[in-house]
Coordinates of C-alpha atoms and ligand atoms in Angstrom, one line a residue:
X1 CA 0.2 0.3 0.1
X2 CA 2.6 2.9 -0.9
X3 CA 0.7 4.8 -3.5
X4 CA -0.9 8.3 -2.5
X5 CA -3.7 9.7 -3.3
X6 CA -5.6 13.2 -3.5
X7 CA -8.2 14.7 -1.6
X8 CA -10.7 13.7 -4.7
X9 CA -9.5 10.3 -4.9
X10 CA -9.8 9.8 -1.2
X11 CA -13.1 11.2 -1.3
X12 CA -14.2 9.3 -4.6
X13 CA -12.6 5.9 -2.7
X14 CA -14.5 6.4 0.7
X15 CA -18.0 7.3 -0.8
X16 CA -17.7 4.1 -3.2
X17 CA -17.2 2.0 0.1
X18 CA -20.2 2.9 1.1
X19 CA -22.7 4.0 -1.3
X20 CA -21.4 1.2 -3.6
X21 CA -20.1 -1.7 -1.6
X22 CA -22.4 -0.6 1.0
X23 CA -20.1 -1.0 4.2
X24 CA -21.4 1.2 6.5
X25 CA -19.9 5.2 7.1
X26 CA -19.8 4.1 10.9
X27 CA -18.2 1.4 10.4
X28 CA -15.5 2.8 8.6
X29 CA -15.0 5.6 11.2
X30 CA -14.8 2.7 14.1
X31 CA -12.0 1.3 12.2
X32 CA -9.9 4.2 11.8
X33 CA -11.0 5.0 15.1
X34 CA -9.4 1.1 16.4
X35 CA -6.0 1.5 13.7
X36 CA -5.3 4.7 15.4
X37 CA -5.5 3.7 19.1
X38 CA -3.8 0.4 18.0
X39 CA -0.9 3.0 16.8
X40 CA -1.2 4.7 19.8
X41 CA -0.6 1.8 21.7
X42 CA 2.5 0.6 19.7
X43 CA 4.3 3.7 19.8
X44 CA 4.2 3.5 23.6
X45 CA 3.3 7.5 24.2
X46 CA 2.5 8.5 27.6
X47 CA -1.0 8.1 28.2
X48 CA -1.2 9.2 31.4
X49 CA -3.6 12.6 30.7
X50 CA -4.9 12.4 27.1
X51 CA -6.6 15.2 25.2
X52 CA -8.7 14.4 22.0
X53 CA -9.0 17.8 20.3
X54 CA -11.5 17.2 18.0
X55 CA -14.3 19.0 15.5
X56 CA -17.0 18.5 14.2
X57 CA -16.6 17.1 10.9
X58 CA -15.4 12.9 10.3
X59 CA -11.8 13.3 11.3
X60 CA -13.3 14.4 14.7
X61 CA -15.6 11.6 15.2
X62 CA -12.8 9.5 14.4
X63 CA -11.2 11.0 17.3
X64 CA -14.3 11.0 19.8
X65 CA -14.3 7.1 18.6
X66 CA -10.6 7.1 20.3
X67 CA -11.3 8.7 23.4
X68 CA -13.7 5.8 23.8
X69 CA -11.6 3.1 23.3
X70 CA -9.3 4.6 26.0
X71 CA -11.9 5.3 28.6
X72 CA -13.3 2.1 28.3
X73 CA -9.3 1.3 29.3
X74 CA -9.0 3.5 31.9
X75 CA -6.9 5.8 30.4
X76 CA -7.8 9.4 31.9
X77 CA -9.1 10.8 28.4
X78 CA -11.3 14.2 27.9
X79 CA -12.3 15.8 24.7
X80 CA -11.9 19.5 23.3
X81 CA -14.4 20.0 21.1
X82 CA -14.5 22.8 18.4
X83 CA -17.3 24.2 16.7
X84 CA -21.1 23.4 16.5
X85 CA -22.3 19.9 18.0
X86 CA -25.8 20.9 16.2
X87 CA -23.7 21.2 13.1
X88 CA -21.9 17.6 13.4
X89 CA -22.3 14.7 10.3
X90 CA -24.2 11.8 11.2
X91 CA -21.6 9.5 12.7
X92 CA -20.1 11.9 14.5
X93 CA -23.6 13.2 16.3
X94 CA -23.4 9.5 17.4
X95 CA -20.1 9.3 18.4
X96 CA -21.0 12.1 20.5
X97 CA -24.1 10.3 21.6
X98 CA -21.7 7.4 22.8
X99 CA -19.1 9.5 24.4
X100 CA -21.8 11.0 26.7
X101 CA -22.7 7.2 27.1
X102 CA -19.8 6.6 28.7
X103 CA -19.4 10.0 30.4
X104 CA -16.2 11.3 29.0
X105 CA -15.3 14.3 29.9
X106 CA -15.9 17.7 27.6
X107 CA -13.3 20.4 28.3
X108 CA -13.4 23.9 26.7
X109 CA -10.5 24.7 29.2
X110 CA -7.3 25.1 26.6
X111 CA -4.8 24.4 29.9
X112 CA -6.4 21.0 30.1
X113 CA -5.1 20.9 26.3
X114 CA -2.0 22.4 27.2
X115 CA -1.4 19.8 30.1
X116 CA -2.2 16.9 28.5
X117 CA 0.7 13.9 28.1
X118 CA 0.0 13.3 24.8
X119 CA -2.7 15.2 22.4
X120 CA -5.4 13.5 19.4
X121 CA -5.4 16.1 16.7
X122 CA -8.6 14.9 15.2
X123 CA -9.7 18.5 13.9
X124 CA -9.4 18.6 10.0
X125 CA -8.7 15.8 7.8
X126 CA -9.2 15.6 3.9
X127 CA -12.3 18.3 4.3
X128 CA -10.0 21.1 5.3
X129 CA -11.1 23.6 2.8
X130 CA -10.1 27.1 4.0
X131 CA -7.1 28.9 6.5
X132 CA -7.2 28.3 10.2
X133 CA -8.4 30.7 12.5
X134 CA -10.2 31.6 15.4
X135 CA -10.9 29.6 18.6
X136 CA -9.3 26.8 15.7
X137 CA -6.2 28.0 15.1
X138 CA -5.4 29.1 19.0
X139 CA -5.8 25.2 19.7
X140 CA -3.7 24.4 17.5
X141 CA -1.3 27.3 18.5
X142 CA -2.0 25.5 21.9
X143 CA -1.3 21.8 20.3
X144 CA 1.9 23.0 18.7
X145 CA 3.1 25.1 22.2
X146 CA 3.1 22.3 24.2
X147 CA 5.5 19.4 25.4
X148 CA 2.9 16.6 24.6
X149 CA 3.0 14.3 22.8
X150 CA 0.5 15.0 19.3
X151 CA -1.0 11.9 17.5
X152 CA -3.2 13.5 14.3
X153 CA -5.5 11.5 12.3
X154 CA -5.8 11.0 9.0
X155 CA -3.6 14.7 7.8
X156 CA -2.3 17.3 10.6
X157 CA -4.8 19.2 11.2
X158 CA -4.0 22.6 8.6
X159 CA -2.1 20.9 6.2
X160 CA -3.4 21.0 2.9
X161 CA -3.3 17.1 1.7
X162 CA -3.2 17.9 -2.0
X163 CA -0.3 20.7 -1.6
X164 CA 0.7 20.1 1.6
X165 CA 0.8 23.7 2.4
X166 CA 0.3 24.8 6.0
X167 CA -3.3 26.8 5.6
X168 CA -3.3 29.5 8.2
X169 CA -1.6 27.2 11.0
X170 CA -1.2 23.8 11.3
X171 CA -0.6 21.3 14.0
X172 CA 3.4 19.5 14.3
X173 CA 2.3 16.0 14.9
X174 CA 4.7 13.2 16.2
X175 CA 3.1 10.9 14.3
X176 CA -0.2 10.4 12.2
X177 CA -2.6 8.0 11.1
X178 CA -3.4 8.0 7.6
X179 CA -6.6 5.9 6.5
X180 CA -6.4 3.4 3.4
X181 CA -3.9 5.5 1.7
X182 CA -0.9 8.0 1.9
X183 CA -1.9 11.7 0.4
X184 CA 0.3 13.2 -1.6
X185 CA 0.5 16.5 0.3
X186 CA 1.9 14.5 3.6
X187 CA 5.5 13.8 0.8
X188 CA 6.0 17.5 0.5
X189 CA 8.5 18.9 2.7
X190 CA 5.9 20.8 4.4
X191 CA 3.8 18.2 4.6
X192 CA 6.4 15.4 6.1
X193 CA 7.8 17.6 8.7
X194 CA 4.4 17.9 10.3
X195 CA 2.9 14.2 9.7
X196 CA 5.9 13.0 12.2
X197 CA 6.2 9.1 11.9
X198 CA 3.8 8.1 9.2
X199 CA 1.7 5.0 9.7
X200 CA -1.1 3.9 6.8
X201 CA -3.9 2.0 8.2
X202 CA -6.0 -0.7 6.2
X203 CA -9.8 -0.2 7.2
X204 CA -11.4 -1.3 4.3
X205 CA -11.4 1.2 1.9
X206 CA -9.4 0.5 -1.7
X207 CA -8.9 2.4 -4.8
X208 CA -10.3 0.7 -8.2
X209 CA -7.1 -0.8 -9.4
X210 CA -7.9 -3.2 -5.8
X211 CA -8.2 -6.9 -6.2
X212 CA -11.6 -5.7 -5.2
X213 CA -12.3 -5.4 -9.0
X214 CA -10.8 -8.7 -10.5
X215 CA -13.9 -10.8 -11.4
Ligands
NAX301 N1 -16.5 9.7 4.7 C1 -15.6 8.7 4.9 O1 -15.8 7.3 4.6 C2 -14.8 8.1 6.1 C3 -13.7 9.6 7.0 N2 -13.2 9.3 7.7 C4 -12.5 10.5 8.3 O2 -13.3 11.9 7.6 C5 -12.6 12.5 7.5 C6 -12.8 13.2 6.4 O3 -14.4 14.1 7.0 P1 -15.1 15.0 6.6 O4 -15.5 15.2 5.0 O5 -16.5 15.8 7.3 O6 -14.1 16.5 6.7 P2 -13.0 17.1 8.2 O7 -13.6 16.2 9.4 O8 -11.8 17.0 7.7 O9 -13.6 18.5 8.2 C7 -14.4 18.9 7.1 C8 -15.2 20.0 8.1 O10 -14.6 21.0 8.6 C9 -15.1 22.3 7.8 N3 -13.7 23.0 7.5 C10 -13.1 22.9 7.1 N4 -12.0 23.9 6.7 C11 -12.4 24.3 8.3 C12 -11.5 25.9 8.9 N5 -10.3 26.1 8.5 N6 -12.0 26.3 10.1 C13 -13.5 25.8 10.1 N7 -13.8 24.8 9.7 C14 -13.5 23.9 8.1 C15 -16.2 22.0 7.0 O11 -17.3 22.9 6.9 C16 -16.8 20.6 7.3 O12 -17.6 21.0 8.0 C17 -11.1 12.2 6.9 O13 -10.3 12.9 6.9 C18 -10.8 11.0 7.9 O14 -10.6 10.9 8.6 C19 -12.7 8.2 8.2 O15 -13.8 8.3 9.3 C20 -13.0 6.7 7.6 C21 -14.2 7.1 6.8
K302 K1 -6.4 15.5 12.2

């Protein structure tokens, strides 16, 4: 799985898997979360205090699911939520509901992010469409200012997954678990520098050149 794909390819492979093949989006989200969680454990980060910084797109949903996987293992985890939960995607709204069931604490205090030992960056993935500003930028700057280890989901937030450019500000990750295939922007100098160690996770999404098409 060494090929690299564009944002448009990532989105069309996702849509094909969900709409044509019929694997539910929530299943893919759960696999993305489990892959991120397994890499988090294997890479041996200090999980004394974990904060998941999540927005309300599907990248955020992946992160909220990771928070639950940590919580059920008795790891101290909180969610710093950015954006309006009323505008969450269906899958992310469902993950928020599950997080509430498990009583995962939500914090609005950036000091909790600053004092974490490990931060999960689940702000934006391939859906980033404009420069990061306001509260989102404050959170990214706080993440980058800490000594905490930072683990990005899919793409370090703020990096354009096509060009590798920083859109406003971008998370400087120690490692990134990217879904299905590398993203071309992560192979540029700026992209690489923000991605850190790159893990590619097979979550059941494949391109048209995959074995799936062999009749
Ligand atoms: N759809 C799928 O099949 C899967 C998606 N997955 C995850 O979902 C991600 C893509 O999810 P989405 O398409 O929801 O996109 P994102 O979660 O990356 O973000 C999109 C949301 O952020 C907003 N946004 C974009 N740039 C912004 C900015 N600068 N400031 C404020 N808001 C901004 C958009 O309006 C949109 O609401 C992937 O990167 C991956 O992490 C995974 O769960 C696996 C399956
Ligand atoms: K991210």
